[in-house]
mmCIF file of C-alpha atoms in Angstrom:
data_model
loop_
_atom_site.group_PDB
_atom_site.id
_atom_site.type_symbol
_atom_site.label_atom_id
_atom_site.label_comp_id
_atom_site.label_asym_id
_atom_site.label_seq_id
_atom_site.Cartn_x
_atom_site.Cartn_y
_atom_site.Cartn_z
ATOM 1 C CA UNK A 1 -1.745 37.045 -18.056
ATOM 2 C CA UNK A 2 0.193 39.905 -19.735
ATOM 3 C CA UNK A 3 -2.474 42.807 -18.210
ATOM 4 C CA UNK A 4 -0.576 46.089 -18.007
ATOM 5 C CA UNK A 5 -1.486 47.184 -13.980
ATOM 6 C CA UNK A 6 -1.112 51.003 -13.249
ATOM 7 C CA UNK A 7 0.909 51.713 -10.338
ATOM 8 C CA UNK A 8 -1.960 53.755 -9.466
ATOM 9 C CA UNK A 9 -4.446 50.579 -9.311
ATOM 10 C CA UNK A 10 -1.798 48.161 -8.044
ATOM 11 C CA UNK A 11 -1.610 50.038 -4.791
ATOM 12 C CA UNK A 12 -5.333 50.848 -4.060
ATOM 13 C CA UNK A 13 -5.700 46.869 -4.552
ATOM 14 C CA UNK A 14 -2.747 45.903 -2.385
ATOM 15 C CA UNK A 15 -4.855 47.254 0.943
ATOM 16 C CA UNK A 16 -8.031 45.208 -0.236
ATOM 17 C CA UNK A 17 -5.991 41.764 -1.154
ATOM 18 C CA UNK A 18 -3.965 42.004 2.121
ATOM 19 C CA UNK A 19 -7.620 41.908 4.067
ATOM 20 C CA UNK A 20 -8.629 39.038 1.663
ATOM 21 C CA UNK A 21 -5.730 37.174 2.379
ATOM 22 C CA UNK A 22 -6.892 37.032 6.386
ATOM 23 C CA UNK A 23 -10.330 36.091 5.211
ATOM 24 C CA UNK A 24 -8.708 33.321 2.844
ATOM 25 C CA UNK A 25 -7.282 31.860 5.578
ATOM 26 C CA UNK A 26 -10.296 31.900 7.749
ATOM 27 C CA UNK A 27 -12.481 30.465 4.580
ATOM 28 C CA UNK A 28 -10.073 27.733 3.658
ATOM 29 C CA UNK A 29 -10.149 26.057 7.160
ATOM 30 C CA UNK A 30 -13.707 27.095 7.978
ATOM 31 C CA UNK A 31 -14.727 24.781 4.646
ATOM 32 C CA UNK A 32 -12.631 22.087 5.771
ATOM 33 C CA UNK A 33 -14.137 21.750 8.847
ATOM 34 C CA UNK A 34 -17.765 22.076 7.784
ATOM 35 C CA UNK A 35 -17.313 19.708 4.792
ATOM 36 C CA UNK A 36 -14.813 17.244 6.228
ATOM 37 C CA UNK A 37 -18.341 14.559 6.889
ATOM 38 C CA UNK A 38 -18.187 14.249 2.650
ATOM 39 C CA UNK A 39 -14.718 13.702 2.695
ATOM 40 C CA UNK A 40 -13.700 16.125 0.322
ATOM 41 C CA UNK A 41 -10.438 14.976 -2.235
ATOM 42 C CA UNK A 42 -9.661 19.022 -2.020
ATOM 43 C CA UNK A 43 -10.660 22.425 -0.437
ATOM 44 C CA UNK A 44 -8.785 25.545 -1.678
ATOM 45 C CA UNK A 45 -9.646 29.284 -1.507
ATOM 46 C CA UNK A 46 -7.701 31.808 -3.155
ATOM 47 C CA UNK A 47 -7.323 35.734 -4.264
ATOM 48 C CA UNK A 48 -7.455 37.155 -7.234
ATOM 49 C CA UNK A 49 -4.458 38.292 -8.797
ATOM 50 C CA UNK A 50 -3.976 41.872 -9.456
ATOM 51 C CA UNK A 51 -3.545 41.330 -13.334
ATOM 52 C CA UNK A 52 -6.851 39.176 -13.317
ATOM 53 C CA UNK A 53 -8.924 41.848 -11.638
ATOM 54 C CA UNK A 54 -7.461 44.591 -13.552
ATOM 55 C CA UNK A 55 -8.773 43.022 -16.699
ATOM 56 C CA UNK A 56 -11.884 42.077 -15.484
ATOM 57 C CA UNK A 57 -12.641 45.645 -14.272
ATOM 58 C CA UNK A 58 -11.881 46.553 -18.474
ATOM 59 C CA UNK A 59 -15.002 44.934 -19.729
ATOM 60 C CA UNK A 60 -16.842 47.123 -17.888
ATOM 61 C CA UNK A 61 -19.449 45.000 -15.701
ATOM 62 C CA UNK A 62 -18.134 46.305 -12.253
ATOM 63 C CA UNK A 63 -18.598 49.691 -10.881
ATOM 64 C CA UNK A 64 -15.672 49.272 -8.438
ATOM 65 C CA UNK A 65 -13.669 46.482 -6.922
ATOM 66 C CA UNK A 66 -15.576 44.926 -4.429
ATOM 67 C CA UNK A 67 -18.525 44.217 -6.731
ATOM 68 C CA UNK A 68 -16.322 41.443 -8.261
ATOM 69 C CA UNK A 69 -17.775 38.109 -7.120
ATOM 70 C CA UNK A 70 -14.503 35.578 -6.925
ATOM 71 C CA UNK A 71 -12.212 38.653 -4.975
ATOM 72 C CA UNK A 72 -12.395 35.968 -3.008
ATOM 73 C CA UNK A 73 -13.098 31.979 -4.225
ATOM 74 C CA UNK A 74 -12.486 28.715 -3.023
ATOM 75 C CA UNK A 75 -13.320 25.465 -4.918
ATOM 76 C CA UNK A 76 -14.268 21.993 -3.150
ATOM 77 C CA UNK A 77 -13.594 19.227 -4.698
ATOM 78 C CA UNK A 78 -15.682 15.768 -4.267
ATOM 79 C CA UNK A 79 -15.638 12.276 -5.256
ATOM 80 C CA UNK A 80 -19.415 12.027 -5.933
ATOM 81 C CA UNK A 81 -21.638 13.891 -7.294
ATOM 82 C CA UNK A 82 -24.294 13.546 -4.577
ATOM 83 C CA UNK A 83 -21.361 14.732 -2.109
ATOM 84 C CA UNK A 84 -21.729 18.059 -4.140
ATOM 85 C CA UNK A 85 -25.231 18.222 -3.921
ATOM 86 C CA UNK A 86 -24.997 17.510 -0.118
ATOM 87 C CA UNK A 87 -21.735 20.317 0.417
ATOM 88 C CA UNK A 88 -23.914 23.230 -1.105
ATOM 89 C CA UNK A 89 -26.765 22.486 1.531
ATOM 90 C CA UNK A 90 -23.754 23.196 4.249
ATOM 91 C CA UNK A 91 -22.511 25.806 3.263
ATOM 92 C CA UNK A 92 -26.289 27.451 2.171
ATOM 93 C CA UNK A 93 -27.073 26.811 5.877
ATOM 94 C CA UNK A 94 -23.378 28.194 6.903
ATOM 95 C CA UNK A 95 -22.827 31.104 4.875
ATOM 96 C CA UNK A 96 -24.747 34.409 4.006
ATOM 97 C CA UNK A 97 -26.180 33.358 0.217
ATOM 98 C CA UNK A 98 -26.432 36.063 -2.172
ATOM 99 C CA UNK A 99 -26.580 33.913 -5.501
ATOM 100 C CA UNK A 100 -26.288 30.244 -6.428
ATOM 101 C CA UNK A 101 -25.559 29.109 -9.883
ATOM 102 C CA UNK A 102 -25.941 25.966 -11.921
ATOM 103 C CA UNK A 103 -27.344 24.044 -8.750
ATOM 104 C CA UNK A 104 -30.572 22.355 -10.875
ATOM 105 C CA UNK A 105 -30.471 20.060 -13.554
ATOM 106 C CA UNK A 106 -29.337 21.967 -16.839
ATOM 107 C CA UNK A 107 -30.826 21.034 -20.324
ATOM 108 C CA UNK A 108 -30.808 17.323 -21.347
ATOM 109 C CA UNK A 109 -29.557 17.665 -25.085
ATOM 110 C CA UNK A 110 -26.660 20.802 -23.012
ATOM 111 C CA UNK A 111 -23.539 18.784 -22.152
ATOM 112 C CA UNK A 112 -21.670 22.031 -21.238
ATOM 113 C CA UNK A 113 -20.333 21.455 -17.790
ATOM 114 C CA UNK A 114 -22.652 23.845 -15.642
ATOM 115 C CA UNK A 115 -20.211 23.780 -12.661
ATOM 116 C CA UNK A 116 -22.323 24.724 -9.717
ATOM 117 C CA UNK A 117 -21.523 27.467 -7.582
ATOM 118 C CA UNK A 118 -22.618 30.039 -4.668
ATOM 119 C CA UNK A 119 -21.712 33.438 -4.480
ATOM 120 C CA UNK A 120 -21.811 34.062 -0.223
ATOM 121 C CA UNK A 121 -20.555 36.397 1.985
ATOM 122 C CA UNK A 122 -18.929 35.898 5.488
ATOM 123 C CA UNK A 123 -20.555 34.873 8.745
ATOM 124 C CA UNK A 124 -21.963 37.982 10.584
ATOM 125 C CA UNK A 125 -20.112 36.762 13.337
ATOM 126 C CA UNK A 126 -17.053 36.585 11.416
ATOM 127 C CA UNK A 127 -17.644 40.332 10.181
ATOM 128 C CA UNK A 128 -18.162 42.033 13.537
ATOM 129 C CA UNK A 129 -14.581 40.741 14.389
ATOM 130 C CA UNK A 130 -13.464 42.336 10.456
ATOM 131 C CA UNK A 131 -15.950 44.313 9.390
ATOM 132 C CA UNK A 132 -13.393 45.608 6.161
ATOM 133 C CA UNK A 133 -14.342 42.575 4.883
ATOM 134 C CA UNK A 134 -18.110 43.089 5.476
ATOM 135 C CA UNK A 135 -18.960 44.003 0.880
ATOM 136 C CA UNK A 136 -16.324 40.710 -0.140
ATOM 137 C CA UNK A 137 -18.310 38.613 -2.286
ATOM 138 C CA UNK A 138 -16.745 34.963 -2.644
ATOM 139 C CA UNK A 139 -17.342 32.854 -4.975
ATOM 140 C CA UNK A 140 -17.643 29.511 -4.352
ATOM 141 C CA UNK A 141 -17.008 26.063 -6.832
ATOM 142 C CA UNK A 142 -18.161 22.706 -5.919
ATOM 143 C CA UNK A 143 -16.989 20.156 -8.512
ATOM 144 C CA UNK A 144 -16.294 16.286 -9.126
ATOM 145 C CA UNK A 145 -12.563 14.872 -8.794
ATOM 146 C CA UNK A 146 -12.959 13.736 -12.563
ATOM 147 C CA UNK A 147 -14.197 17.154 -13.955
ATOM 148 C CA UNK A 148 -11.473 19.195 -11.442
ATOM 149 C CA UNK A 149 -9.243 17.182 -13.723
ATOM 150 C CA UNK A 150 -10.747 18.016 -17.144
ATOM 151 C CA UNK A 151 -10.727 21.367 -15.904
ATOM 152 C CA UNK A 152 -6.916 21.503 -14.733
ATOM 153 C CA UNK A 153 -6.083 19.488 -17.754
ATOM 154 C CA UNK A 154 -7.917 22.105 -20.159
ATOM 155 C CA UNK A 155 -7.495 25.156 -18.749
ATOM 156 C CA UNK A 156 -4.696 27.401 -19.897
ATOM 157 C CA UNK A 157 -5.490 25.666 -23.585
ATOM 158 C CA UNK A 158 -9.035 25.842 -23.943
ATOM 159 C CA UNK A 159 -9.723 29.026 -21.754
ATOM 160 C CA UNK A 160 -6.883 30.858 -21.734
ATOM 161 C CA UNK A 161 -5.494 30.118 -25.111
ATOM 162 C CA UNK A 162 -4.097 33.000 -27.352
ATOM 163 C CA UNK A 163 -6.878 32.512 -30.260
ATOM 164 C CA UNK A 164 -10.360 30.767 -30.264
ATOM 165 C CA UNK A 165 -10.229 27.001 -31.763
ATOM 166 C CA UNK A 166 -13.797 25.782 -32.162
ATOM 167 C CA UNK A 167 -12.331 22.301 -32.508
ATOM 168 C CA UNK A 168 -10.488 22.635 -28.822
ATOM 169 C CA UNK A 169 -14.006 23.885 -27.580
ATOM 170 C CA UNK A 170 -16.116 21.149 -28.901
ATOM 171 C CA UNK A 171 -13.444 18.362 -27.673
ATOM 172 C CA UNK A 172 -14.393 19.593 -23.803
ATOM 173 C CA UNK A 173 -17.597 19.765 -24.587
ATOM 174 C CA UNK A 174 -17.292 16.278 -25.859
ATOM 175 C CA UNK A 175 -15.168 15.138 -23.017
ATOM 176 C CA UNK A 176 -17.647 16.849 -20.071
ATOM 177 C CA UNK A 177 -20.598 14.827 -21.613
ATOM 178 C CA UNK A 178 -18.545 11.712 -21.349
ATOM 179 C CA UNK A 179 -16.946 12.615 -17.649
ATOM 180 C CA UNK A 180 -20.521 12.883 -16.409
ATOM 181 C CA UNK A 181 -21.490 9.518 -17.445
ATOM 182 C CA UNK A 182 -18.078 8.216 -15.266
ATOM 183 C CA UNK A 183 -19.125 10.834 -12.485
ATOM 184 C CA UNK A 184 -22.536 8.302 -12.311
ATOM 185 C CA UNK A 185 -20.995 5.511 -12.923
ATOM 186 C CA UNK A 186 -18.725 5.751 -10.249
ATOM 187 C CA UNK A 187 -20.935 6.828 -7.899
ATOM 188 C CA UNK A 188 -22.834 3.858 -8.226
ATOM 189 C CA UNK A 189 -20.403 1.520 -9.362
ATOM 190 C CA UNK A 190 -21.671 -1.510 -6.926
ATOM 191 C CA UNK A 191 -25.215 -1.398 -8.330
ATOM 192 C CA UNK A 192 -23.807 -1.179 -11.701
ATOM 193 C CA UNK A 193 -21.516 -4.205 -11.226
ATOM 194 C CA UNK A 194 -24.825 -6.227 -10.241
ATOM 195 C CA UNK A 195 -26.442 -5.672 -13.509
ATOM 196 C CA UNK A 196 -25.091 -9.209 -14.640
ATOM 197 C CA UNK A 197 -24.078 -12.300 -12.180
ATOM 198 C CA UNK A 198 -20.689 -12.510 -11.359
ATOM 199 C CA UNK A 199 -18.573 -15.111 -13.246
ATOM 200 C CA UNK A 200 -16.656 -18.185 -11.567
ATOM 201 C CA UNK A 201 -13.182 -16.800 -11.145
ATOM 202 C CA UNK A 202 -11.254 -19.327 -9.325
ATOM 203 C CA UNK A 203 -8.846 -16.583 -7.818
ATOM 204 C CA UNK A 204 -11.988 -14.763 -6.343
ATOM 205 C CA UNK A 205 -13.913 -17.534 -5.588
ATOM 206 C CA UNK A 206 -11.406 -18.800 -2.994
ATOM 207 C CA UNK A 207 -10.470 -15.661 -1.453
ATOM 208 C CA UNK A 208 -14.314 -14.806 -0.820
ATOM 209 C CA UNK A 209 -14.702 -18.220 0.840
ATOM 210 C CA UNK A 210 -12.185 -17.052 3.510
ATOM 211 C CA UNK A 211 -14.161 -13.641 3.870
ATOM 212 C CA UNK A 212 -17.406 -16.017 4.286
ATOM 213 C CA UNK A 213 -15.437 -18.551 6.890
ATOM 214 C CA UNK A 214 -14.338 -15.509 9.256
ATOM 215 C CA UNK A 215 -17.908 -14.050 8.890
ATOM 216 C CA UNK A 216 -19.176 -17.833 10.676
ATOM 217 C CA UNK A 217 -16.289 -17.728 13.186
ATOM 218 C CA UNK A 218 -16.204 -14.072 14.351
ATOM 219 C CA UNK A 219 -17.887 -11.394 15.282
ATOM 220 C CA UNK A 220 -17.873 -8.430 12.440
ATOM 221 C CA UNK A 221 -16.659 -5.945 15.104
ATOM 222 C CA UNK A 222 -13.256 -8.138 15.738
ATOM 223 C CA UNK A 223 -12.600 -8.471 11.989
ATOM 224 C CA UNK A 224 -10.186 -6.080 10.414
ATOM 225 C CA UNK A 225 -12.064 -3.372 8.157
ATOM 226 C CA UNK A 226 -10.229 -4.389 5.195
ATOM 227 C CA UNK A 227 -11.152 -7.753 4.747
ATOM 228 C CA UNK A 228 -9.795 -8.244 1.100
ATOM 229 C CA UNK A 229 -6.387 -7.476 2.785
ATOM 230 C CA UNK A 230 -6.831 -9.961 5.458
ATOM 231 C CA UNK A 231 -8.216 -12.680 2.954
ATOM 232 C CA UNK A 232 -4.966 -12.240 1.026
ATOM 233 C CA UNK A 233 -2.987 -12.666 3.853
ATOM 234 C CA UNK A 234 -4.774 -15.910 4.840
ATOM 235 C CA UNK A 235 -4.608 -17.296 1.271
ATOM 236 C CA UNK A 236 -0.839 -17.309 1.649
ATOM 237 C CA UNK A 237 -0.769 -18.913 5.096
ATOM 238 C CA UNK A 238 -3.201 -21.646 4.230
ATOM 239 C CA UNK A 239 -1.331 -22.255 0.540
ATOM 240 C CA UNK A 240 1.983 -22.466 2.562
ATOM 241 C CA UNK A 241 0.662 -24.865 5.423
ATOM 242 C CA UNK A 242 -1.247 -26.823 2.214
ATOM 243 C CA UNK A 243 -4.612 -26.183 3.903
ATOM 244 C CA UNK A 244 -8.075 -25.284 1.922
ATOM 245 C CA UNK A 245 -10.597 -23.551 4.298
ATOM 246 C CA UNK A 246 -12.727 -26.605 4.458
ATOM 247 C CA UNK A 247 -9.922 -27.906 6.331
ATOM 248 C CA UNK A 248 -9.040 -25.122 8.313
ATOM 249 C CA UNK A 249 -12.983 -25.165 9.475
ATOM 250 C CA UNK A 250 -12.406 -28.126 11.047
ATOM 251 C CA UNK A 251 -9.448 -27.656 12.623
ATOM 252 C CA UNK A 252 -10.970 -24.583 14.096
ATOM 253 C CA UNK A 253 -13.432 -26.746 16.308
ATOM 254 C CA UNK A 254 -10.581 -28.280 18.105
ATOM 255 C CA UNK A 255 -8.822 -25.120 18.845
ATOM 256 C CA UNK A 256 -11.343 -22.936 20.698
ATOM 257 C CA UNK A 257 -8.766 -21.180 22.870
ATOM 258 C CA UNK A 258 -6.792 -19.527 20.234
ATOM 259 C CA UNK A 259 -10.382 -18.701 18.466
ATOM 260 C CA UNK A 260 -11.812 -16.876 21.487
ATOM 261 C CA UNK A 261 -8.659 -15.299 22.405
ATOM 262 C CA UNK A 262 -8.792 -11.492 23.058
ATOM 263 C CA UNK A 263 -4.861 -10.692 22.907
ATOM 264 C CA UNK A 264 -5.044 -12.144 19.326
ATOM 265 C CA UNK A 265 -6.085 -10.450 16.204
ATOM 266 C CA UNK A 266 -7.771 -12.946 13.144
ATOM 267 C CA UNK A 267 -4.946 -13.183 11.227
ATOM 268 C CA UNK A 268 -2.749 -14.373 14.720
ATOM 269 C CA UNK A 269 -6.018 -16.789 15.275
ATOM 270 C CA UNK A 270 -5.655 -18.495 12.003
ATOM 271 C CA UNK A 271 -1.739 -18.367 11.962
ATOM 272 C CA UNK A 272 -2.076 -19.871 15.772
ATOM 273 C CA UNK A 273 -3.786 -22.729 14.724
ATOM 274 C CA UNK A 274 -2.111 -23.418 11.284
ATOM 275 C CA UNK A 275 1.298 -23.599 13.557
ATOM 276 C CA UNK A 276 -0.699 -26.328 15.944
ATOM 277 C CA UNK A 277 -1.261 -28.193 13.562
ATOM 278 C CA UNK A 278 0.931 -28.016 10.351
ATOM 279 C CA UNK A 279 3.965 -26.778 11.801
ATOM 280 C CA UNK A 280 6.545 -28.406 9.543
ATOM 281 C CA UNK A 281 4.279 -27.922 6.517
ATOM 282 C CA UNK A 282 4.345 -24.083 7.252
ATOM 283 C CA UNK A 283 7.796 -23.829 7.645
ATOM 284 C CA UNK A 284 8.511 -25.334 4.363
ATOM 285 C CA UNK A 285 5.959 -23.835 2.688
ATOM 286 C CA UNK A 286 6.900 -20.233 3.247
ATOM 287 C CA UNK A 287 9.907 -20.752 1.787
ATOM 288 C CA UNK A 288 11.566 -17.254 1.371
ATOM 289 C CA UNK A 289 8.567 -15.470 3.220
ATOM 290 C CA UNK A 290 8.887 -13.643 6.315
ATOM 291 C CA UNK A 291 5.768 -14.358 9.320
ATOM 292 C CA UNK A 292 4.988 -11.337 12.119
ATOM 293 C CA UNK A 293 5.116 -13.623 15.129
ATOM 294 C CA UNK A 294 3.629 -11.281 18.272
ATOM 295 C CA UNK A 295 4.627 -12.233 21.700
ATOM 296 C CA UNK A 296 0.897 -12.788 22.669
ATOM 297 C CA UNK A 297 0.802 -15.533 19.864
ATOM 298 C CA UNK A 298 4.170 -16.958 21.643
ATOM 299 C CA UNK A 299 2.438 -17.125 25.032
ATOM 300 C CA UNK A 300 -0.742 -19.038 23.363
ATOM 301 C CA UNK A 301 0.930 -21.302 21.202
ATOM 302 C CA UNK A 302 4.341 -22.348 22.481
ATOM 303 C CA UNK A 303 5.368 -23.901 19.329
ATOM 304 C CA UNK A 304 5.910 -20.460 17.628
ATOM 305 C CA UNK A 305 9.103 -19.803 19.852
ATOM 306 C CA UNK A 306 10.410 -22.265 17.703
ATOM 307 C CA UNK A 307 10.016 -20.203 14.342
ATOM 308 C CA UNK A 308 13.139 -19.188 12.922
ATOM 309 C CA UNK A 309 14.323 -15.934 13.673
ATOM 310 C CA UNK A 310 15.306 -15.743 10.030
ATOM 311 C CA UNK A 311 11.880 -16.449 8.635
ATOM 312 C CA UNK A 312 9.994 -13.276 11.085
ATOM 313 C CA UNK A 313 9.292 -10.141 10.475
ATOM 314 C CA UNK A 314 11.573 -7.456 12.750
ATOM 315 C CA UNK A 315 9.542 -5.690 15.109
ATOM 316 C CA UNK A 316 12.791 -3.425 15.120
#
């Protein structure tokens, strides 16, 4: 922003913004903490820049400075849109609400991006320890990850562009209306993926039958939370070894120690028994890959001493 400041204004706002920038500091972890349940993607407060304020003071709206709602603002970003929803009851219970903005359902055929927002105030408690901060209105922006990045994509074009373009304008327009369809979309992506059956996809189909065989073995709390990970991992053990999982089911039944065991994790449990019994096969099947051998799998099953130090993964 080119804005010509006066001296004269630059210095009565330097006393004000160096008070703001103690309450931004306060406001940016205060939001972090009372939002961190939704997992926000971002939480940022800020303070307006002296050149920004100048010029909004020229139109004329404001009597002074402090009547300015965003002296102050801070924008949280979420994945979801019902995160958003659930954020602005927080901070409506947190915060001293003066306004909010664009929190109800705008007009069906209106695909303007109605970003809501609060405009609050401090915590009394937070005042009586800085009450120069006691008339700072902050304004407050809860938004999507997908329109934060319209918005941070658009910007300094679309809003802060030297001339009007009613083609630029329409194209966001255009774009919001489409982001909001992704924002549900995503937010409900599992439902929507139900809509029609899954296909047979070979690749899939085997990997979820190794999710489904540890589900009938173990207990969910001793499975790892990413069990796509782990069902990779045990696709390439039981390819190298030149074991399906109808196999490896009944090989299971004969090795109850190793399945029971509490010093072993699943993957050990599976890797355990696949050196029991296809030792040899193993070996040549993993070929140029490495195996993590633990010492508790070396005190269960004796036979992985004899894995190559060549063919493990460094624990150094």
């Amino acid at each position: 922003m080119r804005t010509t400041v006066s001296a004269s204004f630059r210095g009565a706002y330097s006393d004000i913004e160096r008070n703001l920038e103690v309450g931004r500091e306060w406001l940016e972890a205060r939001l972090k903490a009372d939002l961190h349940e939704f997992r926000p993607v971002s939480v940022k407060a800020r303070v307006k820049e002296v050149d920004s304020l100048f010029a909004k003071l020229q139109k004329g709206d404001y009597t002074r400075m402090l009547d300015v709602e965003d002296l102050l603002a801070a924008r949280a970003v979420f994945l979801h849109p019902a995160d958003v929803k659930s954020a602005i009851k927080v901070v409506e219970d947190a915060f001293p609400t003066k306004e909010a903005r664009n929190v109800e359902a705008g007009k069906p055929d209106d695909f303007r991006y109605q970003q809501p927002h609060l405009i609050i105030g401090f915590p009394p408690s937070y005042i009586d320890r800085h009450p120069e901060l006691a008339d700072v209105k902050i304004e407050l922006q809860f938004t999507t990850y997908i329109q934060h990045a319209l918005q941070e994509s658009t910007h300094d074009v679309i809003y802060k562009g030297s001339r009007f373009s009613w083609r630029e304008a329409r194209l966001d327009g255009r774009l919001r209306g489409l982001l909001e369809i992704v924002d549900d979309v995503l937010a409900n992506i599992s439902n929507v993926a139900q809509v029609d059956p899954d296909p047979a996809y070979e690749l899939f189909d085997r990997r979820n039958a190794i999710i489904d065989f540890a589900a009938g073995v173990w207990d969910e709390s001793t499975l790892p939370s990413d069990m796509r990970r782990f069902a990779i991992t045990v696709e390439g053990l039981l390819r190298a070894a030149g074991v399906n999982v109808e196999e490896l089911s009944e090989m299971v039944g004969k090795h109850q120690d190793i399945v029971g065991a509490l010093s072993l994790n699943s993957v050990d449990k599976i890797l355990g028994i696949l050196l029991r019994e296809r030792f040899d096969e193993l070996l040549r099947g993993t070929k140029a890959r490495k195996i993590l051998i633990s010492k508790e799998l070396e005190d269960m099953v004796p036979s992985a001493l004899k894995w190559p130090q060549e063919k493990r993964v460094s624990f150094s």
